[in-house]
Amino acid sequence: MNIILLGPPGAGKGTQARFLVEERGMVQLSTGDMLRAAKESGTEMGQIVADVMDRGGLVTDEIVIGLIREQLETVKANGFIFDGFPRTLAQADALADLLAEKGESLDAVIELEVNDEVLVDRIVGRAAEAAAAGQSVRADDNAESMKVRLMEYYKKTSPLIGYYYAKGQLTKVDGLGEIADVKAAIAKVLDS
Ligand code: AMP
């Protein structure tokens, strides 16, 4: 089973993806994690994307589609969780093609719904908590870049909600509840 977790930054996609990895043995493909790894290892691609990421903008379709293609070619899995990908209609089309080439299907698109005010609080709170605990804070976890990330989401990613709805693949889950409740709601979708 292959699924997409869709939702704005801070909606809890990463948290829920980790549960699915632990409990169902699925493989999480997070383009954000891949790009951060590229940035940290100082690869040429990492240097190219660093600025855009820190400002909260979207990295080019070509780069992220390339990353996903590579993973789909090399990693074997019972099921993939696409986390933070696709983020544009071009990426969604590319994913459909890549899956079709492999003879794989897309089984569900789960939209985690949250409101903007809660999101900004969550992201800024995540940065403050990490700083207090002496952990490293994501370079893009601050109010300024958060605004850009939200704007990018509404301009470029939110059209995917209509796209997957029209394909009959979208299910909405309330992302504002307790983490365990969100988890249960996702399990219900996957097991139905
Ligand atoms: P995330 O960890 O998913 O919030 O991603 C962090 C940052 O990586 C985003 O703000 C973008 O700059 C970049 N990024 C991650 N995934 C994508 C994608 N599918 N398309 C474009 N940029 C992406």
XYZ file of C-alpha atoms and ligand atoms in Angstrom:
215
model
C 0.000 0.000 0.000
C 1.393 3.377 -1.033
C 0.058 6.555 0.520
C 0.600 10.293 0.506
C 0.395 12.390 3.671
C -0.722 15.813 2.566
C -0.977 18.951 4.667
C 0.716 22.231 5.464
C 4.052 22.441 7.288
C 3.583 21.592 10.952
C 0.440 19.524 10.359
C 2.102 16.434 11.827
C 2.938 14.508 8.640
C 6.379 13.478 9.886
C 5.081 12.346 13.279
C 2.344 10.212 11.756
C 4.686 8.821 9.094
C 7.021 7.588 11.839
C 4.176 5.674 13.506
C 3.365 3.987 10.197
C 7.017 3.031 9.783
C 7.243 1.583 13.303
C 3.940 -0.222 13.326
C 3.378 -1.246 9.725
C 6.888 -1.521 8.381
C 6.195 0.991 5.666
C 9.029 3.099 4.255
C 8.870 6.863 4.728
C 10.038 8.922 1.789
C 10.392 12.473 3.059
C 11.843 14.850 0.473
C 12.431 17.346 3.316
C 14.650 14.803 5.126
C 16.482 13.940 1.894
C 17.120 17.607 1.136
C 18.285 18.327 4.701
C 20.685 15.381 4.459
C 22.022 16.748 1.157
C 22.406 20.179 2.744
C 24.257 18.815 5.774
C 26.599 16.641 3.761
C 27.497 19.685 1.681
C 26.895 18.017 -1.679
C 26.607 20.272 -4.711
C 22.860 19.740 -4.715
C 22.767 20.505 -0.989
C 24.464 23.834 -1.567
C 22.044 24.706 -4.352
C 18.967 24.011 -2.230
C 20.183 25.412 1.113
C 19.149 29.017 0.562
C 15.741 28.218 -0.853
C 15.004 25.852 2.029
C 16.118 28.275 4.735
C 13.875 30.950 3.286
C 10.942 28.534 3.184
C 10.616 28.362 -0.604
C 10.128 25.255 -2.715
C 13.065 23.470 -4.272
C 12.665 22.817 -8.023
C 10.424 20.001 -9.215
C 13.333 18.546 -11.153
C 15.458 18.070 -8.020
C 12.771 16.543 -5.812
C 11.374 14.302 -8.547
C 14.944 13.090 -9.132
C 15.289 12.246 -5.432
C 12.031 10.294 -5.384
C 12.868 8.472 -8.622
C 16.179 7.384 -7.127
C 14.486 6.070 -3.972
C 11.812 4.201 -5.889
C 14.505 2.555 -7.996
C 16.693 1.465 -5.107
C 14.480 0.885 -2.083
C 12.242 -2.145 -1.815
C 9.211 -1.789 0.408
C 5.834 -3.196 1.279
C 4.513 0.283 1.080
C 5.763 3.835 0.742
C 4.599 6.864 2.685
C 5.197 9.994 0.653
C 5.741 12.717 3.242
C 6.107 16.270 1.952
C 5.957 15.049 -1.653
C 4.293 15.851 -3.988
C 4.059 19.585 -3.322
C 3.103 20.762 -6.830
C 0.839 19.453 -9.577
C 3.904 18.682 -11.720
C 5.272 16.545 -8.878
C 1.912 14.789 -8.529
C 1.890 13.933 -12.233
C 5.487 12.739 -12.050
C 4.658 10.517 -9.081
C 1.738 8.968 -10.959
C 4.083 8.195 -13.869
C 6.825 6.783 -11.636
C 4.382 4.511 -9.819
C 2.797 3.383 -13.099
C 6.257 2.521 -14.495
C 6.811 0.276 -11.494
C 3.354 -1.278 -11.786
C 2.485 0.224 -8.399
C -0.630 2.054 -7.314
C -1.382 5.009 -5.103
C -3.830 3.711 -2.531
C -4.727 6.720 -0.415
C -4.043 10.407 -0.025
C -4.614 11.535 3.534
C -5.008 15.239 4.104
C -4.209 16.381 7.637
C -6.423 19.394 8.206
C -5.272 22.096 10.634
C -5.850 25.812 10.986
C -3.196 28.412 10.218
C -2.995 30.008 13.654
C -2.393 26.659 15.336
C 0.236 25.848 12.719
C 2.302 28.954 13.268
C 2.146 28.409 17.042
C 3.232 24.792 16.600
C 6.199 25.614 14.409
C 7.441 28.501 16.503
C 6.847 26.358 19.621
C 8.811 23.476 18.054
C 11.768 25.806 17.563
C 11.541 27.215 21.112
C 11.315 23.726 22.688
C 14.275 22.447 20.713
C 16.342 25.506 21.643
C 15.479 25.111 25.366
C 16.475 21.439 25.208
C 19.765 22.375 23.583
C 18.801 20.585 20.371
C 19.437 21.949 16.954
C 16.627 24.024 15.547
C 15.633 23.622 11.910
C 16.900 26.660 10.015
C 13.423 27.115 8.557
C 11.535 26.852 11.885
C 10.978 30.540 12.546
C 8.010 32.853 12.077
C 9.453 34.545 8.982
C 10.171 31.440 6.960
C 6.975 29.886 8.304
C 4.970 32.604 6.552
C 6.722 31.818 3.272
C 6.181 28.078 3.754
C 2.473 28.603 4.405
C 2.151 30.855 1.357
C 3.947 28.299 -0.804
C 1.599 25.661 0.544
C -1.533 27.603 -0.335
C -0.284 28.727 -3.744
C 1.363 25.561 -4.999
C 0.429 22.563 -2.844
C -3.199 23.084 -1.820
C -4.411 22.576 -5.442
C -3.428 18.937 -4.896
C -6.401 18.600 -2.547
C -8.779 19.205 -5.455
C -6.641 17.101 -7.783
C -6.750 14.016 -5.570
C -10.372 14.630 -4.608
C -11.302 14.576 -8.298
C -9.392 11.316 -8.671
C -11.414 9.861 -5.792
C -8.284 9.284 -3.712
C -8.569 11.952 -1.010
C -9.543 11.377 2.604
C -9.527 14.220 5.111
C -8.438 13.617 8.693
C -8.677 16.167 11.486
C -5.043 16.961 12.243
C -5.838 19.133 15.247
C -6.718 16.376 17.679
C -4.388 14.553 20.053
C -1.577 12.730 18.238
C -3.115 9.362 19.244
C -6.513 10.360 17.841
C -4.999 11.460 14.543
C -3.107 8.184 14.439
C -6.323 6.218 15.030
C -8.135 8.169 12.323
C -5.363 7.369 9.832
C -5.403 3.683 10.812
C -9.137 3.613 10.141
C -8.606 4.954 6.630
C -5.816 2.468 5.888
C -7.685 -0.524 7.272
C -11.004 0.226 5.651
P 9.645 19.573 5.056
O 10.590 18.865 5.961
O 8.756 18.626 4.295
O 8.873 20.660 5.742
O 10.534 20.286 3.924
C 11.476 21.278 4.269
C 11.813 22.117 3.051
O 12.387 21.298 2.023
C 10.623 22.798 2.372
O 10.270 24.010 2.991
C 11.176 22.997 0.964
O 12.101 24.059 0.930
C 11.949 21.717 0.736
N 11.091 20.641 0.180
C 10.752 19.471 0.782
N 9.981 18.719 -0.004
C 9.811 19.427 -1.156
C 9.098 19.200 -2.359
N 8.377 18.072 -2.538
N 9.146 20.161 -3.322
C 9.863 21.284 -3.157
N 10.548 21.574 -2.050
C 10.536 20.661 -1.041
